[in-house]
GROMACS .gro file of C-alpha atoms in nm:
model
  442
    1UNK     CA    1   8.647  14.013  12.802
    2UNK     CA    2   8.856  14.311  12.785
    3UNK     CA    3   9.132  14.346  12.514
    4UNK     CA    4   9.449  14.309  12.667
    5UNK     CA    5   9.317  13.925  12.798
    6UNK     CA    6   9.180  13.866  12.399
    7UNK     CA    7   9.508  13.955  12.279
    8UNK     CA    8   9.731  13.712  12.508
    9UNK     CA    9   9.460  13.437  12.397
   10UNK     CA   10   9.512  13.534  11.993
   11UNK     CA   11   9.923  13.566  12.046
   12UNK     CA   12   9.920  13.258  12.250
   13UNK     CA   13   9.718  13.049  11.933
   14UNK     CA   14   9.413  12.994  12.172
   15UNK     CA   15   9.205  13.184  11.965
   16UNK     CA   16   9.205  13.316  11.621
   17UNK     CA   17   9.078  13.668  11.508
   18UNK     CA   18   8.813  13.513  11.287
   19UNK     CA   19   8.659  13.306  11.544
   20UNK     CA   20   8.642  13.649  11.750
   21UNK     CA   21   8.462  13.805  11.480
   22UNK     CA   22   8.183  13.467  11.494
   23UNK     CA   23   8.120  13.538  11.841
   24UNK     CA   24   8.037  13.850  11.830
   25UNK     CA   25   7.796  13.829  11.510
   26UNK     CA   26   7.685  13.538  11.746
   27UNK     CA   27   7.614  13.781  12.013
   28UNK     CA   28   7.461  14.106  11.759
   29UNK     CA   29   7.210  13.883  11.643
   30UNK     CA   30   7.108  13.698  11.994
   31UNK     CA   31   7.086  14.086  12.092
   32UNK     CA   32   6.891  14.228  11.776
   33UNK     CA   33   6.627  14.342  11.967
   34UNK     CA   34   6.823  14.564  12.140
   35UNK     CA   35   6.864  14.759  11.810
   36UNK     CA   36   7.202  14.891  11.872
   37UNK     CA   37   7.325  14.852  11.504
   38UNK     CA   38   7.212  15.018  11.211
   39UNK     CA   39   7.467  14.844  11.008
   40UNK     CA   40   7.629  14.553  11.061
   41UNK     CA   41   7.948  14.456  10.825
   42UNK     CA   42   7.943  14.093  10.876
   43UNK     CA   43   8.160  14.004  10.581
   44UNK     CA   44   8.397  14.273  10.574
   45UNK     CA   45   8.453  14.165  10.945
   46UNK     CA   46   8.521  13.817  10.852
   47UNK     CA   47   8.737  13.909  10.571
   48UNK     CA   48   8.973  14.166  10.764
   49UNK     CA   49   8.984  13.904  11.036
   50UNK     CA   50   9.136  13.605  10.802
   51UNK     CA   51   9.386  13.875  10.695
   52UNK     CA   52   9.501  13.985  11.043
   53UNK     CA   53   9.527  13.608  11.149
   54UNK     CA   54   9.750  13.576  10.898
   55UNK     CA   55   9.983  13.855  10.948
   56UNK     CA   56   9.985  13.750  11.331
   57UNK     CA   57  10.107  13.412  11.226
   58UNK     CA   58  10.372  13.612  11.081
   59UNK     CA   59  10.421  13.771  11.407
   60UNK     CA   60  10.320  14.088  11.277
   61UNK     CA   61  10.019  14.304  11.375
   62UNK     CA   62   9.959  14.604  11.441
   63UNK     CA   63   9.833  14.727  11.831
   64UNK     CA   64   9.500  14.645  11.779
   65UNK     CA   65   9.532  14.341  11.585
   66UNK     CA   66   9.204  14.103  11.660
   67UNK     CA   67   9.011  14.468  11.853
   68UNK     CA   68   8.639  14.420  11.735
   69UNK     CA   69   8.489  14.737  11.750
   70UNK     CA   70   8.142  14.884  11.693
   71UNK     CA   71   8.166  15.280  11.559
   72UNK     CA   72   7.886  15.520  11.610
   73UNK     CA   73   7.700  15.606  11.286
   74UNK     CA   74   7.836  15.984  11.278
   75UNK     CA   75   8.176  15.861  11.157
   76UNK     CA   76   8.283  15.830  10.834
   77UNK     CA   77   8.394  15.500  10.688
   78UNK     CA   78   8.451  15.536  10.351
   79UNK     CA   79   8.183  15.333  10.138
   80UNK     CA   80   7.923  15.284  10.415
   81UNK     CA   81   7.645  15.418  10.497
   82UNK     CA   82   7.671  15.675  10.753
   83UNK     CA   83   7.320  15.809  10.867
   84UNK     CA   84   7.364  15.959  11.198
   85UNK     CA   85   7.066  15.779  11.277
   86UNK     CA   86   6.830  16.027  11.052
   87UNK     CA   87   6.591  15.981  10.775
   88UNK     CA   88   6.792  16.252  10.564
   89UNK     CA   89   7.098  16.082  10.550
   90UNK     CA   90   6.901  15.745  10.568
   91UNK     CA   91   7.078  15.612  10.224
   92UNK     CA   92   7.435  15.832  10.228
   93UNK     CA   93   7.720  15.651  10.147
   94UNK     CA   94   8.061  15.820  10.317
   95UNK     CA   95   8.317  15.916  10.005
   96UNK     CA   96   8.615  15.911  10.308
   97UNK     CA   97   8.728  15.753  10.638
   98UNK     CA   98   8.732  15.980  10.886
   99UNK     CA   99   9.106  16.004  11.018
  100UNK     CA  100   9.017  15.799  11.401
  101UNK     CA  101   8.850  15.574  11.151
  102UNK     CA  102   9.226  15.584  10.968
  103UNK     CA  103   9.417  15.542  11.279
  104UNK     CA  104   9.257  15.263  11.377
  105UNK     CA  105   9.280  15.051  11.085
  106UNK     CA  106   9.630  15.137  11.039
  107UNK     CA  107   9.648  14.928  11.411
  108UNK     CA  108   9.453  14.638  11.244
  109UNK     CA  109   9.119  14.722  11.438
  110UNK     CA  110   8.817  14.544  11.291
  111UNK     CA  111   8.478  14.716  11.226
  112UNK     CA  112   8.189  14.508  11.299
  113UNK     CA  113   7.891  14.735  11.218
  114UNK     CA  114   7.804  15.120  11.304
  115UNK     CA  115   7.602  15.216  11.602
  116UNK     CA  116   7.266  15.386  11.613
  117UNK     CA  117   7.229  15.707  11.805
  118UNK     CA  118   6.989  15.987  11.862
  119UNK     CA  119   6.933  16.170  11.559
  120UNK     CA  120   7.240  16.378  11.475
  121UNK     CA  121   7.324  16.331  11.848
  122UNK     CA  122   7.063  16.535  11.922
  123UNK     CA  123   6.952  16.305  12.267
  124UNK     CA  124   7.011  16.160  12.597
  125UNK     CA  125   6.810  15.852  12.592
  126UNK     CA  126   6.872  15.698  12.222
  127UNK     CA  127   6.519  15.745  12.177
  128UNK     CA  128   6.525  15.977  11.872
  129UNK     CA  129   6.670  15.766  11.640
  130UNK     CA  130   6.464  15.760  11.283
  131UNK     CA  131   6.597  15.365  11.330
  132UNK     CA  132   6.442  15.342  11.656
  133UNK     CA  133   6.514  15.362  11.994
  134UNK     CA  134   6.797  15.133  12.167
  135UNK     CA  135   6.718  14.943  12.458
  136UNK     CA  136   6.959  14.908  12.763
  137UNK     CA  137   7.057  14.537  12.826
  138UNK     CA  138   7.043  14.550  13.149
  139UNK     CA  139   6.658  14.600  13.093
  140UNK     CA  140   6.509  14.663  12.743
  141UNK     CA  141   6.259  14.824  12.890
  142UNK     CA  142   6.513  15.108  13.017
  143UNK     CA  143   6.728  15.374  12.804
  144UNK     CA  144   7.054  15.324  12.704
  145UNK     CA  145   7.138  15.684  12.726
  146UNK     CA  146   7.227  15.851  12.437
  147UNK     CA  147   7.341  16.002  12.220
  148UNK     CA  148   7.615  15.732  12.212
  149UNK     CA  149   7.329  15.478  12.320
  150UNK     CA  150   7.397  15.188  12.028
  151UNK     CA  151   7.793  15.185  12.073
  152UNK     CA  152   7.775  15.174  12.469
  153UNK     CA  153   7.507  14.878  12.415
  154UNK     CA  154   7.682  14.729  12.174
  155UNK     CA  155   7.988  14.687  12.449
  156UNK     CA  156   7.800  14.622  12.718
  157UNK     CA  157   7.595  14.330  12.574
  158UNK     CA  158   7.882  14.196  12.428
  159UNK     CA  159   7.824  14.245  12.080
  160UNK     CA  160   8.171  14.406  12.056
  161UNK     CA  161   8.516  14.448  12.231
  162UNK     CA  162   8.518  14.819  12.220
  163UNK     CA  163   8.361  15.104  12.012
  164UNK     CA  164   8.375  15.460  11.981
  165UNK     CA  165   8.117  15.751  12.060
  166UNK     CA  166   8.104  16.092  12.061
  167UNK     CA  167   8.045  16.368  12.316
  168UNK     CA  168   7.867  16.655  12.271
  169UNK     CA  169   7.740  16.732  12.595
  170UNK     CA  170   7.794  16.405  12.766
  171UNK     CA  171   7.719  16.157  12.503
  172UNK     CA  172   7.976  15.910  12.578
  173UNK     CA  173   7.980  15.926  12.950
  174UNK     CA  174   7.607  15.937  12.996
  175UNK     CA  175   7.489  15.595  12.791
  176UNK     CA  176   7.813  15.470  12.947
  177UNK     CA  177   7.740  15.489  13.287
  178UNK     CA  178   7.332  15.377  13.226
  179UNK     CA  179   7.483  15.087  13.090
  180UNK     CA  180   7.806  14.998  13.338
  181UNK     CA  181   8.104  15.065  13.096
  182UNK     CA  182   8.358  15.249  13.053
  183UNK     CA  183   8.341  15.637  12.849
  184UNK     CA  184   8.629  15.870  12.767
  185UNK     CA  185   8.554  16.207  12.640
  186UNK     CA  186   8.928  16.339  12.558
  187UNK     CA  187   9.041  16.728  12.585
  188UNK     CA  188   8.838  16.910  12.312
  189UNK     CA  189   9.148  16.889  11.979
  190UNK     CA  190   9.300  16.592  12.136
  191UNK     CA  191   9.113  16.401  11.861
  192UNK     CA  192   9.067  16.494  11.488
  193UNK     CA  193   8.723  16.533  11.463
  194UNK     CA  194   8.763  16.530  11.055
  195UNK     CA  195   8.518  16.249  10.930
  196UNK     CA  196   8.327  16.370  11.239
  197UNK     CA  197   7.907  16.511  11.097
  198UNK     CA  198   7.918  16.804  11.267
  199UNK     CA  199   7.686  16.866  11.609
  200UNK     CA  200   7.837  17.196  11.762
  201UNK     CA  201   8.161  17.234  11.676
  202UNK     CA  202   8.320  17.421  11.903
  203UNK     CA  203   8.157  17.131  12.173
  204UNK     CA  204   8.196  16.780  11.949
  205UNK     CA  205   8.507  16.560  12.053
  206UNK     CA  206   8.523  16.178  11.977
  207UNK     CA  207   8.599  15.933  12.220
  208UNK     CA  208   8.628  15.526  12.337
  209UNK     CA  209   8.374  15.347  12.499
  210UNK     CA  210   8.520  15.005  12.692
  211UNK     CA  211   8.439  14.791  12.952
  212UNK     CA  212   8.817  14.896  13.098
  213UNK     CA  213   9.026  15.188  13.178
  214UNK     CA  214   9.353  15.015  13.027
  215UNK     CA  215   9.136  14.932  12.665
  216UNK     CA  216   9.036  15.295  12.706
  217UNK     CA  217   9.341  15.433  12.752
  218UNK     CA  218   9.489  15.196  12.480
  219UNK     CA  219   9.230  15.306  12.179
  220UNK     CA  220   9.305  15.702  12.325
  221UNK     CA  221   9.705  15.668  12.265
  222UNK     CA  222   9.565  15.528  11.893
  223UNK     CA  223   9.283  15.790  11.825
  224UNK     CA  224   9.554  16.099  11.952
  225UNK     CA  225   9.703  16.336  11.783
  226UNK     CA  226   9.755  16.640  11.589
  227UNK     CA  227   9.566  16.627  11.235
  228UNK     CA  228   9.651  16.873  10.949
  229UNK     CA  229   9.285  16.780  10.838
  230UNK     CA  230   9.105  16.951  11.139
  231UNK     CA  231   9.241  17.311  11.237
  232UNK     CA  232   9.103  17.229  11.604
  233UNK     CA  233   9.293  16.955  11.679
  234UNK     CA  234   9.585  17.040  11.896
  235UNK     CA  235   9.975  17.031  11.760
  236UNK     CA  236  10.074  16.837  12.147
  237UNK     CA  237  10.273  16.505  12.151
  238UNK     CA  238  10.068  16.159  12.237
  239UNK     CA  239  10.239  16.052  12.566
  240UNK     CA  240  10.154  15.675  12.642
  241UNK     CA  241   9.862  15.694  12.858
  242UNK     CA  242   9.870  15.325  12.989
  243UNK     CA  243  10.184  15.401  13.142
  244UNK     CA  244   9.989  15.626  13.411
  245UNK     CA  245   9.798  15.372  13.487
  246UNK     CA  246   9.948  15.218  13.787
  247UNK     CA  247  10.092  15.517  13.957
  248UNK     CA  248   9.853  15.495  14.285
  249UNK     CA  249   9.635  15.760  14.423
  250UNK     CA  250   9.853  15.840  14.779
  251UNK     CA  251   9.853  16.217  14.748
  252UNK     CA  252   9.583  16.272  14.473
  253UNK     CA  253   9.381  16.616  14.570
  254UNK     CA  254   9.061  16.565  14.439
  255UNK     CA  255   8.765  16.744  14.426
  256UNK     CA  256   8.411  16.730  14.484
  257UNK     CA  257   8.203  17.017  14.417
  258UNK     CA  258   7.869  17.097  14.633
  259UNK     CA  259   7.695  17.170  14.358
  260UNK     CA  260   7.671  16.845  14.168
  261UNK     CA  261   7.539  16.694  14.503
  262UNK     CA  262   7.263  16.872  14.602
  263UNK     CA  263   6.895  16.843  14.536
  264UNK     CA  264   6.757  16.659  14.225
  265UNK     CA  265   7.093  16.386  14.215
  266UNK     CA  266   6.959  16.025  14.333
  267UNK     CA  267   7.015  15.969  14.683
  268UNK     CA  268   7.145  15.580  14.561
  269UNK     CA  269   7.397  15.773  14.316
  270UNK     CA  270   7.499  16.009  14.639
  271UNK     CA  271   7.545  15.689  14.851
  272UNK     CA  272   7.754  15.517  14.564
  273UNK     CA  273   8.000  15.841  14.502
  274UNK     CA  274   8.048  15.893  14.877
  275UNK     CA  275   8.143  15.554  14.902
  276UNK     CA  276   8.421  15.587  14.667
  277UNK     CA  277   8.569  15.884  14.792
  278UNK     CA  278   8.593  15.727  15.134
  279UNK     CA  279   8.779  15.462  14.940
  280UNK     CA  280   8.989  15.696  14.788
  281UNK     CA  281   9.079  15.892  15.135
  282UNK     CA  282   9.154  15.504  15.284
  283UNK     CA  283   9.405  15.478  14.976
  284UNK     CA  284   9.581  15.818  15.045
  285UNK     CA  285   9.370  16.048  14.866
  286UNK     CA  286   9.347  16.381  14.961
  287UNK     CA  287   8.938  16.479  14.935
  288UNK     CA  288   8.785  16.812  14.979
  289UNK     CA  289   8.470  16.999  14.912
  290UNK     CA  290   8.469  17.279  14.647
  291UNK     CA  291   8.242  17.481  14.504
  292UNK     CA  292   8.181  17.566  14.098
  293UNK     CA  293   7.998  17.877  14.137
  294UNK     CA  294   7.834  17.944  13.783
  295UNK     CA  295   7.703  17.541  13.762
  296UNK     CA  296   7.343  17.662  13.758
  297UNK     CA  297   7.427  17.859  13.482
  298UNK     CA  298   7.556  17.581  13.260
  299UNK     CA  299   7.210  17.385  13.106
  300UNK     CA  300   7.075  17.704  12.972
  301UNK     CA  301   7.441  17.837  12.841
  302UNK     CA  302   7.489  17.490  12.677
  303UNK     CA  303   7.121  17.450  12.475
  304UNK     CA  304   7.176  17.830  12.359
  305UNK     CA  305   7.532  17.784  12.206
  306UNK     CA  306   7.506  17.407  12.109
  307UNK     CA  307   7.155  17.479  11.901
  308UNK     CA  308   7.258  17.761  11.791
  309UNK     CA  309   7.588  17.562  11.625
  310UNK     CA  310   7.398  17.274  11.482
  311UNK     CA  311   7.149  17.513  11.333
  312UNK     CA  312   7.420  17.657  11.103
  313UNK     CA  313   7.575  17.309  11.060
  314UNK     CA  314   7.236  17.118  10.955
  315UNK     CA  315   7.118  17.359  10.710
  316UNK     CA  316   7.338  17.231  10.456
  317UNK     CA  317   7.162  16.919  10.442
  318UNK     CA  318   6.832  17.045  10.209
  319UNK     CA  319   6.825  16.767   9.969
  320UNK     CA  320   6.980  16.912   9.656
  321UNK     CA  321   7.309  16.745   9.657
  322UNK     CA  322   7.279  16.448   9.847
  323UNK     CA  323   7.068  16.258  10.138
  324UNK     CA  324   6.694  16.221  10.153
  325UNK     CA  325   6.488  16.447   9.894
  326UNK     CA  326   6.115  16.492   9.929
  327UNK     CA  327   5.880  16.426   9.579
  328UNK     CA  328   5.624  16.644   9.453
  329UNK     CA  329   5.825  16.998   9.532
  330UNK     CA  330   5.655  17.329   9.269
  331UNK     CA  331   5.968  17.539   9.315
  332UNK     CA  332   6.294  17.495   9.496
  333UNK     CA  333   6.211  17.669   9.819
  334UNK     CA  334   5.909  17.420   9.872
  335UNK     CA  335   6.169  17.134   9.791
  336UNK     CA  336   6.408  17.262  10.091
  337UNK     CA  337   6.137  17.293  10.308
  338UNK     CA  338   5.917  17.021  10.233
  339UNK     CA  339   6.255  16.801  10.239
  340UNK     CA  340   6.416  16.931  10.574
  341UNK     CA  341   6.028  16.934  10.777
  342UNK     CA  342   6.007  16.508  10.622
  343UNK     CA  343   6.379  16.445  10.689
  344UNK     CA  344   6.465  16.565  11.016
  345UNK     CA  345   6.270  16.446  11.334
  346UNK     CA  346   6.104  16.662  11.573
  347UNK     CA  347   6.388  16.677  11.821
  348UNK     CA  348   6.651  16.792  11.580
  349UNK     CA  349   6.356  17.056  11.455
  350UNK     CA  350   6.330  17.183  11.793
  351UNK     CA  351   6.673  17.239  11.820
  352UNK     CA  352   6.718  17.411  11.453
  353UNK     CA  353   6.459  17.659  11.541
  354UNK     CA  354   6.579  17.761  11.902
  355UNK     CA  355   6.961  17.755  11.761
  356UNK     CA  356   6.803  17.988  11.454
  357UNK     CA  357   6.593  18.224  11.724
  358UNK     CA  358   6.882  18.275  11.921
  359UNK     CA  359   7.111  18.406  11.605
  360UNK     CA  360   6.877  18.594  11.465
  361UNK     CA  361   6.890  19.021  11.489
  362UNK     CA  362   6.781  19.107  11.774
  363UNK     CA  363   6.841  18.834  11.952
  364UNK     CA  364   7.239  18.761  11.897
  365UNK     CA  365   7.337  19.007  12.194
  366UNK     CA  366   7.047  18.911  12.461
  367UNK     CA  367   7.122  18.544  12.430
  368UNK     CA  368   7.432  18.383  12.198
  369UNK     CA  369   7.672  18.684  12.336
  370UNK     CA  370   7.588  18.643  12.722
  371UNK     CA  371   7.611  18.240  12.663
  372UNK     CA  372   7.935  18.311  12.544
  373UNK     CA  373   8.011  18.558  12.825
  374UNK     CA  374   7.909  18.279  13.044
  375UNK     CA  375   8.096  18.004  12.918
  376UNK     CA  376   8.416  18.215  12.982
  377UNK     CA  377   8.331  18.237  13.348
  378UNK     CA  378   8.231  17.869  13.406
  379UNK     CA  379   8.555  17.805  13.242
  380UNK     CA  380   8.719  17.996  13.516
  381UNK     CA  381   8.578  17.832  13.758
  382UNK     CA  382   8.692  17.517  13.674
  383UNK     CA  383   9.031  17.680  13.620
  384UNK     CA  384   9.046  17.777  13.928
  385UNK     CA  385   8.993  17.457  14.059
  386UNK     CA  386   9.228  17.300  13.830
  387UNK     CA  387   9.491  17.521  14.025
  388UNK     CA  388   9.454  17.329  14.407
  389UNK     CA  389   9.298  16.987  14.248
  390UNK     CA  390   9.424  16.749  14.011
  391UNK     CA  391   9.076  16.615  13.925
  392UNK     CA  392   8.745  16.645  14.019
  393UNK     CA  393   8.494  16.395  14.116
  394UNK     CA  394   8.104  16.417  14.029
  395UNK     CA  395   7.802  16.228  13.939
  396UNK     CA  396   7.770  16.132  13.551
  397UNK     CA  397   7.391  16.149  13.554
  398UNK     CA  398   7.136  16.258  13.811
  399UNK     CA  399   6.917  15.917  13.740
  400UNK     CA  400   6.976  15.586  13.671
  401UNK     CA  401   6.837  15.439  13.330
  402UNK     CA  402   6.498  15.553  13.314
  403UNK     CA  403   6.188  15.371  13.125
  404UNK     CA  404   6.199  15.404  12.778
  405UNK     CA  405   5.927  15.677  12.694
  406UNK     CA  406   5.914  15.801  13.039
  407UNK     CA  407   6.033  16.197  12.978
  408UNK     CA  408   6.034  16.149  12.572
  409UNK     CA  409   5.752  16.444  12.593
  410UNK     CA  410   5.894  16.653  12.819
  411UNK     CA  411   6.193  16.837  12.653
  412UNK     CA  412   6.296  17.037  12.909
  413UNK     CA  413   6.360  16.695  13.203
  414UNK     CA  414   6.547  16.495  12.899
  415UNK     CA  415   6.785  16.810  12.857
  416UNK     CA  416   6.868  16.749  13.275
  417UNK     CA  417   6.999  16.439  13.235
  418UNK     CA  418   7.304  16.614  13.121
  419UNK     CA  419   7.363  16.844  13.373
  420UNK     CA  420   7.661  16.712  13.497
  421UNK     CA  421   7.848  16.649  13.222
  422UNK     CA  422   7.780  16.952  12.989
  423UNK     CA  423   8.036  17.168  13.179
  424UNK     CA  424   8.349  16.943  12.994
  425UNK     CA  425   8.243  17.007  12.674
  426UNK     CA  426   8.195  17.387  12.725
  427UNK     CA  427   8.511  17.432  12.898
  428UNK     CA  428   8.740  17.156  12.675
  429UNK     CA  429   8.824  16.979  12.969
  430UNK     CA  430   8.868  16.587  12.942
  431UNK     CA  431   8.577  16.334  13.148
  432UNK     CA  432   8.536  15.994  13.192
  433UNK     CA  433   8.268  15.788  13.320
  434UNK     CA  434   8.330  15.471  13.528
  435UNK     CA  435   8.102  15.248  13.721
  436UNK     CA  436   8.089  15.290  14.085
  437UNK     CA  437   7.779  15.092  14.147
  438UNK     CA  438   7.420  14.982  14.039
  439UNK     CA  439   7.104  15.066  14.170
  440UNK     CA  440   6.817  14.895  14.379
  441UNK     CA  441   6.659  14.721  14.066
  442UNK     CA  442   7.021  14.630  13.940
   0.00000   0.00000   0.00000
C-alpha cells in the first residue's frame, strides 16, 4: 500500500502507527530469507510508533507521520551500526545521523532496520555483500540488483512502505526496476550527501525507492535541499514536486536515443519501452529519435573515474582507528595490509587496485585525464539534447533479473548491467526508474 492511502487510514483512526510497524516486522521475518536487512530496529520502531500515534491523536504530525521506511546500510544513523555491507566496518557504530536521515525524522518517519547492499556499493546484483547476497522476491533464485538490492527488496516484498538507496552508477534505478518499484536518483547536490560513506564522490547522490511516483516525489520534497554540511549540495529552493504531478503529457518532447536500443538490450525490454512511447504519442506526446553520440564511451569513462574515487576514499579505512582490525600484525605496515586484504572483499579489491593504477605517474594523463575529457563531452551531448527535449526515455537495464551467480565471475558482463544508467551520474542529471512491464517468466 502506498503512503498517501496509509495515511488517510491512520488520520481516519482505521489504523494506528504501531500496528503498521507489527505488520511489517510481520512481513521482515516471513521474508528473512530474502536477506534484505542487516539490521532490523524492531523496538526502536515500536517505540517511535507509540509516540507518533500519540501526537496524531493530538492532530499533530509531521508529513511523514506513520512512513515505515527501510534505509540502506551506507547511511548514518547515529548509534547503529552502519556497515555498508563489509566485513571492515562489520561492528561500526555511526557517532551522527546523516542530515536525509535528519530530515526525515524531523517529518516523523520511522526506521525499521538498514538495508544490505553490495559491499561499499561496489555491485549490480547485491551479490557482494560480506552479509550475503539478497534475493529478488519475485524469485529468490534471481538478483535483486544492486547496489541498492536490500532497500528495493525490502519495498517490494513488503517489508516496508518506502526506503532510501543510493546511486552511484545506477544503484537505485537498477535493483528498482529488477524488482518492479519505483527509484529516484535526484540531480547530483539536490541531496546532502553528509552522513553519506563515500563511493565516488563526485558520482554518489541519495535517493527514494517506492512503489509510487507521488511517495517518491513526497520523500524527495523531504530529503531536498541546500546543506551547509556538504559543499556539493546545491544553494536552489525545494519547489513542491507533487504538485507536477498531474500536469498531463499533451506536448511533452521526449526523447529516445538509438543508442540505448540497439544490440545487446532484451528484445522483451524493447517491446515493453516501445509500447509506452506509443502510449505516450496516443496521450499527446511528442516522440522522436535522437542520438547520444559518445554512449559507447561511457562504461569505460565511468569504471576509470569511479575506481579511481573510491580508491582514495577507502584507504582511510586501515584498521587503526576504527572498523575491523586483523590479529597477529609484526609492524604497522603488515597491520594495514593484512587488515585491508581480510576486510575488504574481492570486488571492492578489484576496484582499489584499478582506481590506484589509473592515478598512479604515468598513468594519470593516459587514462584519469581523457576520462575526464570524456565526461565533459558526454555531458554535452546530453546538453544538447536537453535543449529540443524535456526528457529522455531509455531502458534501465539491458536484462531482466538474472540467476543469482550467473555473471558473479565475470567482472567485465556485471559492469554492463549498468550501461544505461551510468551516463546520469557522470553528467548530474536526475533518473528515475519505473515499471513498464515484466518479462516472459514474470
Amino acid at each position: 500500500m502506498d503512503y498517501y492511502h496509509t495515511r488517510e487510514l491512520l488520520l481516519q483512526k482505521q489504523i494506528s502507527c504501531k500496528e503498521l510497524v507489527q505488520s511489517y516486522l510481520s512481513r521482515i521475518e516471513q521474508h528473512r530469507h530474502l536477506n534484505a536487512f542487516i539490521t532490523i530496529f524492531a523496538d526502536e520502531a515500536l517505540k517511535r510508533a507509540r509516540i507518533i500515534d500519540q501526537k496524531l491523536a493530538r492532530g499533530e504530525g509531521g508529513n511523514l507521520a506513520g512512513m515505515v521506511m527501510a534505509i540502506k546500510d551506507i547511511l548514518t544513523i547515529k548509534g547503529k551500526r552502519t556497515t555498508c555491507g563489509s566485513r571492515i566496518l562489520e561492528n561500526f557504530v555511526a557517532p551522527y545521523d546523516a542530515t536525509v536521515i535528519q530530515r526525515l525524522q524531523a517529518e516523523d518517519a520511522i526506521f525499521i532496520g538498514k538495508t544490505n547492499m553490495d559491499e561499499f556499493a561496489m555491485g549490480s546484483s547485491n551479490e557482494n555483500s560480506y552479509f550475503g547476497p539478497v534475493k529478488n522476491p519475485h524469485d529468490p533464485e534471481r538478483i535483486p540488483g544492486g547496489s541498492s538490492g536490500g532497500s528495493a527488496v525490502a519495498v517490494a516484498a513488503g517489508m516496508a512502505a518506502t526506503a532510501l538507496g543510493t546511486d552511484t552508477g545506477g544503484s537505485i534505478r537498477q535493483p528498482a526496476a529488477m524488482c518492479g518499484i519505483v527509484g529516484l536518483k535526484p540531480t547530483y547536490g539536490r541531496v546532502s550527501r553528509f552522513g553519506l560513506v563515500a563511493f565516488a564522490s563526485s558520482l554518489d547522490q541519495i535517493g527514494p525507492m517506492t512503489t509510487t511516483v507521488p511517495d517518491a516525489a513526497l520523500l524527495l520534497n523531504i530529503i531536498a535541499g541546500h546543506d551547509p554540511l556538504d559543499s556539493t549540495s546545491a544553494p536552489v529552493p525545494v519547489p513542491d514536486y507533487t504538485k507536477e504531478l498531474n500536469k498531463g503529457i499533451r506536448g511533452l518532447r521526449i526523447g529516445y536515443p538509438k543508442e540505448y536500443f540497439s544490440e545487446g538490450l532484451d528484445p522483451e525490454i524493447h517491446q515493453a519501452i516501445r509500447k509506452v512511447l506509443r502510449e505516450m504519442e496516443s496521450e499527446g506526446a511528442v516522440i522522436e529519435e535522437l542520438s547520444l553520440p559518445h554512449t559507447d564511451y561511457a562504461i569505460a569513462t565511468y569504471y576509470i573515474l569511479a575506481t579511481a574515487e573510491a580508491s582514495s576514499n577507502l584507504a582511510r579505512y586501515d584498521g587503526t582507528r576504527y572498523g575491523f582490525r586483523s590479529e597477529g600484525a609484526l609492524d604497522l605496515s603488515e597491520m594495514y595490509c593484512q587488515t585491508r586484504s581480510q576486510g575488504f572483499g574481492e570486488e571492492v579489491k578489484r576496484r582499489i587496485m584499478l582506481g590506484t593504477y589509473v592515478l598512479s605517474a604515468g598513468y594519470y594523463e593516459a587514462y584519469y585525464r581523457k576520462a575526464q575529457k570524456v565526461r565533459t563531452l558526454i555531458k554535452r551531448d546530453f546538453d544538447s539534447a536537453f535543449e529540443k527535449f524535456d526528457c529522455l526515455i531509455t531502458p534501465t537495464s539491458p536484462t531482466t533479473a538474472f540467476k543469482i551467480g550467473e555473471k558473479i565471475d565475470d567482472p567485465l558482463q556485471m559492469y554492463l548491467s549498468d550501461i544505461y544508467t551510468i551516463s546520469a551520474n557522470l553528467t548530474g542529471i536526475p533518473g528515475i526508474s519505473v515499471p513498464c512491464g515484466k518479462d516472459s517468466q514474470g
